Short mmCIF file of C-alpha atoms in Angstrom, two decimals:
data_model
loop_
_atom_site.label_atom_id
_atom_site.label_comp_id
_atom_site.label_asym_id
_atom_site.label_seq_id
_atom_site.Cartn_x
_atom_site.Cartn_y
_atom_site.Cartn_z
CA UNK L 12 -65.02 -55.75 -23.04
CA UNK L 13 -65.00 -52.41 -23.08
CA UNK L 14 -61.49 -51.85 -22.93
CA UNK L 15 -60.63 -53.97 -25.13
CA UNK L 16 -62.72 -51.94 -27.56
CA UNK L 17 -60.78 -48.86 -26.32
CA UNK L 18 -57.55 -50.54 -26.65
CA UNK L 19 -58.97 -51.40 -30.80
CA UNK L 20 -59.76 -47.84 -30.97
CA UNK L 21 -56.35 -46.07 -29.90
CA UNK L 22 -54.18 -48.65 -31.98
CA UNK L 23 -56.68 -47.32 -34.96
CA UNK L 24 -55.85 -43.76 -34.50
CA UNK L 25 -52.26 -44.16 -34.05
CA UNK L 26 -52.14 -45.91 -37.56
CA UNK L 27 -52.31 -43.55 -40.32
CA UNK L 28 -52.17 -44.36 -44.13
CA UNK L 29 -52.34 -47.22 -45.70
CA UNK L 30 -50.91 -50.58 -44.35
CA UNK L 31 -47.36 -51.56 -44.60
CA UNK L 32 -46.40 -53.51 -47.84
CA UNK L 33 -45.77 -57.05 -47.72
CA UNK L 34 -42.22 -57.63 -48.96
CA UNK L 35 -41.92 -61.45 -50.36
CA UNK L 36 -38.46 -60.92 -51.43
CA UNK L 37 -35.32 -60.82 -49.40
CA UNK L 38 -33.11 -59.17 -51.80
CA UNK L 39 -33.38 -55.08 -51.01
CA UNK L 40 -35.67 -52.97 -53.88
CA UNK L 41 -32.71 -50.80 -54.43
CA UNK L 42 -30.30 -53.79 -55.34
CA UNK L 43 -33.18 -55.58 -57.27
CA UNK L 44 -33.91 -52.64 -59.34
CA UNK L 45 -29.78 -52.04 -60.01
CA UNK L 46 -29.48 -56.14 -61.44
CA UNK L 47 -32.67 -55.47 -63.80
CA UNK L 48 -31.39 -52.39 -65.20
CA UNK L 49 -28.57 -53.98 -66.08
CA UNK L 50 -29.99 -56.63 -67.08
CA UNK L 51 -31.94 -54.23 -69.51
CA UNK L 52 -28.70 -53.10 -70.44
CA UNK L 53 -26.95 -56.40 -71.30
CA UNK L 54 -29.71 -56.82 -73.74
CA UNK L 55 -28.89 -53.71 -75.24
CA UNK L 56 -25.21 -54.61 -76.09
CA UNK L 57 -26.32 -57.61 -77.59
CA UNK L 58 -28.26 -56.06 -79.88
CA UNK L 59 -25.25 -53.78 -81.01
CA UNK L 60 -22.81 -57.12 -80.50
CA UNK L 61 -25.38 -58.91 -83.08
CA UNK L 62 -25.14 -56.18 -85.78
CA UNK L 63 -21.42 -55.74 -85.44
CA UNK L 64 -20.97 -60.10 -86.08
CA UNK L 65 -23.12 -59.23 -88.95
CA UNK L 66 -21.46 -56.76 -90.62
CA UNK L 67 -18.62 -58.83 -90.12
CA UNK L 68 -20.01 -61.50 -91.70
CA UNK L 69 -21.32 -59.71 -94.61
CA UNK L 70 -17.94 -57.66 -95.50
CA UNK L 71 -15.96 -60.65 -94.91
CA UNK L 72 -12.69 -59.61 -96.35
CA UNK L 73 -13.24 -55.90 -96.34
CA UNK L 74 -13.73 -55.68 -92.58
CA UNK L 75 -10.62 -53.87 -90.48
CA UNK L 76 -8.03 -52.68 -91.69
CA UNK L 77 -9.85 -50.49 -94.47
CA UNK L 78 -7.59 -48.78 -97.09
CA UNK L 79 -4.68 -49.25 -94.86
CA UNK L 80 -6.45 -47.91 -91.73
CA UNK L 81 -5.81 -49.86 -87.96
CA UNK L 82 -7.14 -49.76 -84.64
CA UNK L 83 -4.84 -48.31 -82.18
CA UNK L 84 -4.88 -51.63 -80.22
CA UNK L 85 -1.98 -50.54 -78.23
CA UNK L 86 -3.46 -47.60 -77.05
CA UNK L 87 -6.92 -49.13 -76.65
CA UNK L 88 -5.51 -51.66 -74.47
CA UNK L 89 -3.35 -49.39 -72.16
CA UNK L 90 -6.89 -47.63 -71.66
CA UNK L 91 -8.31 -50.98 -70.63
CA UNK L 92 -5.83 -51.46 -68.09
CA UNK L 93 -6.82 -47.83 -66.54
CA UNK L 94 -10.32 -48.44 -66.59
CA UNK L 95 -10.22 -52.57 -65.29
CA UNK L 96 -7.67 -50.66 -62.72
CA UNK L 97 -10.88 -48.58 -62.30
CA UNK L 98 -12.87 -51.68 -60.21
CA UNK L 99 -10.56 -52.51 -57.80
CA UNK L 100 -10.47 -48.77 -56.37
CA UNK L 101 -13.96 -49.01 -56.14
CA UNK L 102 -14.02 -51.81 -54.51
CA UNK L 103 -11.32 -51.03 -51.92
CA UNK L 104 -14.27 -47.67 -51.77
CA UNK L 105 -16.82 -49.79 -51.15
CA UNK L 106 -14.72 -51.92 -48.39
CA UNK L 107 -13.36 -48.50 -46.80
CA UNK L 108 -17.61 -47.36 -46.07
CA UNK L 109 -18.45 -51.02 -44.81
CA UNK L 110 -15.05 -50.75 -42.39
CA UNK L 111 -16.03 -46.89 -41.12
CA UNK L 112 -12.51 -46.26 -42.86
CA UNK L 113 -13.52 -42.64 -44.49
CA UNK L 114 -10.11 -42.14 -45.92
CA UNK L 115 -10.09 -45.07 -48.25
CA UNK L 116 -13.71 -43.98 -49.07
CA UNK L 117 -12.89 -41.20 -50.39
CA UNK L 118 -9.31 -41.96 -51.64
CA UNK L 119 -11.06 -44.46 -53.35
CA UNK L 120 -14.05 -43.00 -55.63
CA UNK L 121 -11.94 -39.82 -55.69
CA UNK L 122 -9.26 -42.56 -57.80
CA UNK L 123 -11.68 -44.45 -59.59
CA UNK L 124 -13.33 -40.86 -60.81
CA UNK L 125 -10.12 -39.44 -62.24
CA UNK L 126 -9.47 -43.35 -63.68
CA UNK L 127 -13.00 -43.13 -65.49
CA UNK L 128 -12.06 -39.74 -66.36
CA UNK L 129 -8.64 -40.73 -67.57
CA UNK L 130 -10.66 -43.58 -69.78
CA UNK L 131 -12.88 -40.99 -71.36
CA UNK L 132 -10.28 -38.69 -72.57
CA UNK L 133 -8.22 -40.89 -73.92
CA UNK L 134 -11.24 -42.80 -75.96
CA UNK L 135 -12.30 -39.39 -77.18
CA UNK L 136 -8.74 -38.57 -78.51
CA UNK L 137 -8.43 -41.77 -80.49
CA UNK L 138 -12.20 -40.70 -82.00
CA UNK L 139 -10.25 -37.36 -83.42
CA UNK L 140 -7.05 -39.39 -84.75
CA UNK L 141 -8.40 -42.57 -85.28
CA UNK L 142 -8.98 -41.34 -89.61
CA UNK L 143 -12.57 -42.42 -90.09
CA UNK L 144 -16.17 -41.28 -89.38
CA UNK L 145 -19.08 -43.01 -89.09
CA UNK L 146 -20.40 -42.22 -92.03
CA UNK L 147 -17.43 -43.35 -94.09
CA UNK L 148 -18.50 -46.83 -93.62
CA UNK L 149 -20.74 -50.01 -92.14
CA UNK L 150 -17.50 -50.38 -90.48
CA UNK L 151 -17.09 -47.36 -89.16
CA UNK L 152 -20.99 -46.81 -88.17
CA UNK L 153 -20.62 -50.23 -85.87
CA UNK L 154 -17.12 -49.20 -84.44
CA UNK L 155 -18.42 -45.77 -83.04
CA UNK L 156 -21.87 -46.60 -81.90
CA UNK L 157 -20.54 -49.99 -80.13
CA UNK L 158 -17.65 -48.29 -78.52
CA UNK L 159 -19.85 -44.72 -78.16
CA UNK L 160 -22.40 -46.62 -76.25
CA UNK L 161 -19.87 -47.87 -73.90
CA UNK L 162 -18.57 -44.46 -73.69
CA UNK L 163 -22.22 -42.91 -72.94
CA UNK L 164 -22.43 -45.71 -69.82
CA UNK L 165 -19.12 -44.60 -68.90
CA UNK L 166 -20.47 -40.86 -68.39
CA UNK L 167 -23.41 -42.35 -66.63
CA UNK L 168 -21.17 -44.20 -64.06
CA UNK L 169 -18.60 -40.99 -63.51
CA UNK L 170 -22.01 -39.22 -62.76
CA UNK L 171 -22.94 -41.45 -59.88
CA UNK L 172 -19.66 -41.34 -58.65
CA UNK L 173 -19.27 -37.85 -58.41
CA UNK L 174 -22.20 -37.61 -56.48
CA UNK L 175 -21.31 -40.48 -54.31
CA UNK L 176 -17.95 -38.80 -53.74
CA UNK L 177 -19.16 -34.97 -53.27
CA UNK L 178 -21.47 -37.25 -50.10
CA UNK L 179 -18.44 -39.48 -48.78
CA UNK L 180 -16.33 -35.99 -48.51
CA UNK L 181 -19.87 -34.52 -46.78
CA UNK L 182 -19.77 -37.77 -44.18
CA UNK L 183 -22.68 -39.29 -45.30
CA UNK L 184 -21.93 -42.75 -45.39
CA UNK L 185 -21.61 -45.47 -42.23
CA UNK L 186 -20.67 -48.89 -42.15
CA UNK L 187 -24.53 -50.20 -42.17
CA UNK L 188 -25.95 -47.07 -44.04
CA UNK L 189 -23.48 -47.33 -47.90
CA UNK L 190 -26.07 -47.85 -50.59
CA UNK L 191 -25.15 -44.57 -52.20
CA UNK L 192 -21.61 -46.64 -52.68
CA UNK L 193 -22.89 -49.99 -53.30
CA UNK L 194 -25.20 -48.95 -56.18
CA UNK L 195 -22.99 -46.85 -58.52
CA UNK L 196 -20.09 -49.69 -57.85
CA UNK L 197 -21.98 -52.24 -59.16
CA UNK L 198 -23.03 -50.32 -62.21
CA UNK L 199 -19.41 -49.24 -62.24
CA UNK L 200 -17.97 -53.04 -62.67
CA UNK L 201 -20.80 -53.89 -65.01
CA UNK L 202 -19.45 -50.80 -67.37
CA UNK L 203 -15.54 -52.41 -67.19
CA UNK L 204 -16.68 -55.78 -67.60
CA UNK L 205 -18.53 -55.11 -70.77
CA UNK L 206 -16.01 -53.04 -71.96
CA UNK L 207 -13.37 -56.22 -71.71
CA UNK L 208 -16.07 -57.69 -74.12
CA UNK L 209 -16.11 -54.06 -76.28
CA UNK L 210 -11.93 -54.41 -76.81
CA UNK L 211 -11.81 -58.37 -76.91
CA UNK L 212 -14.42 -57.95 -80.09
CA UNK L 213 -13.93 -54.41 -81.87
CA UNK L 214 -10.20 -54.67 -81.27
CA UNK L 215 -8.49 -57.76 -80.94
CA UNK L 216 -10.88 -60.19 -83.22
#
């Protein structure tokens, strides 16, 4: 009896702070907390989706082209090939830390960095030819803040790569330890997935 009482009394010291939390779930908090920020995000396109079918709907005949003005589609869609180009070097990234193969790691986001990159600068020289502001128009006010918000998530996801590919150079991912690659990837197909929406509407409707 009495050491069993010791036995209570030494497993009571060794434990320290509060009891482990009881995880119900089998889907890892870092994963979980990626979908529902995009799924956050999702509902924020909508909302700029909904006013742009509005506008549309309102201007009816006036919508693009306005006073002879077009969307470089040709452009627009040489950039979407660069940027859905983007996903599959991330992916072969993502299969390079789960395979211990650190070369196509960093081959990889070190590609799909200068591809997001590539994206960017070509979407902000169409902004400075493209003959309209946002102010000129409803038009115009939908065009750049739908397309600008892409843009924005676009920055977002070349910031998490660069940091996951300043740490693959560094060494710091394994084949069961790649969350730091996992993450920003699937943020990273998200943004060229809703872009394909982004062209398909602003661009080709």
């Amino acid at each position: 009896m009495e050491s069993a009482s010791i036995a209570s009394d030494l497993a009571h010291e060794e434990h320290h702070g509060p009891p482990a939390p009881n995880v119900s779930s089998r889907v890892e908090a870092q994963f979980l907390g990626m979908l529902l920020f995009i799924i956050s995000e999702i509902m924020l396109f909508g909302a700029f989706f909904t006013a742009y079918f509005f506008i549309r709907v309102v201007a009816g005949d006036e919508w693009f082209p306005i006073a002879g003005i077009s969307l470089p589609k040709a452009v627009a869609g040489v950039n979407t090939a660069i940027l859905i180009s983007s996903s599959f070097t991330m992916h072969w990234a993502l299969e390079g830390a789960r395979n211990e193969n650190r070369n196509a790691l960093r081959v990889g986001l070190l590609t799909t960095t200068l591809l997001g990159l590539t994206f960017l600068a070509v979407q902000v020289n169409e902004y400075v030819h493209i003959g309209f502001s946002p102010q000129d128009h409803a038009q115009g006010t939908i065009f750049y803040g739908l397309t600008g918000l892409h843009g924005c998530h676009v920055f977002i996801g070349l910031t998490l790569l660069t940091f996951a590919t300043i740490r693959a150079f560094r060494g710091h991912f394994t084949a069961k330890e790649h969350r730091g690659v996992e993450v920003p990837g699937i943020y990273w197909h998200f943004v060229d997935v809703m872009w394909i929406f982004v062209y398909s509407t602003v661009y080709l409707l």
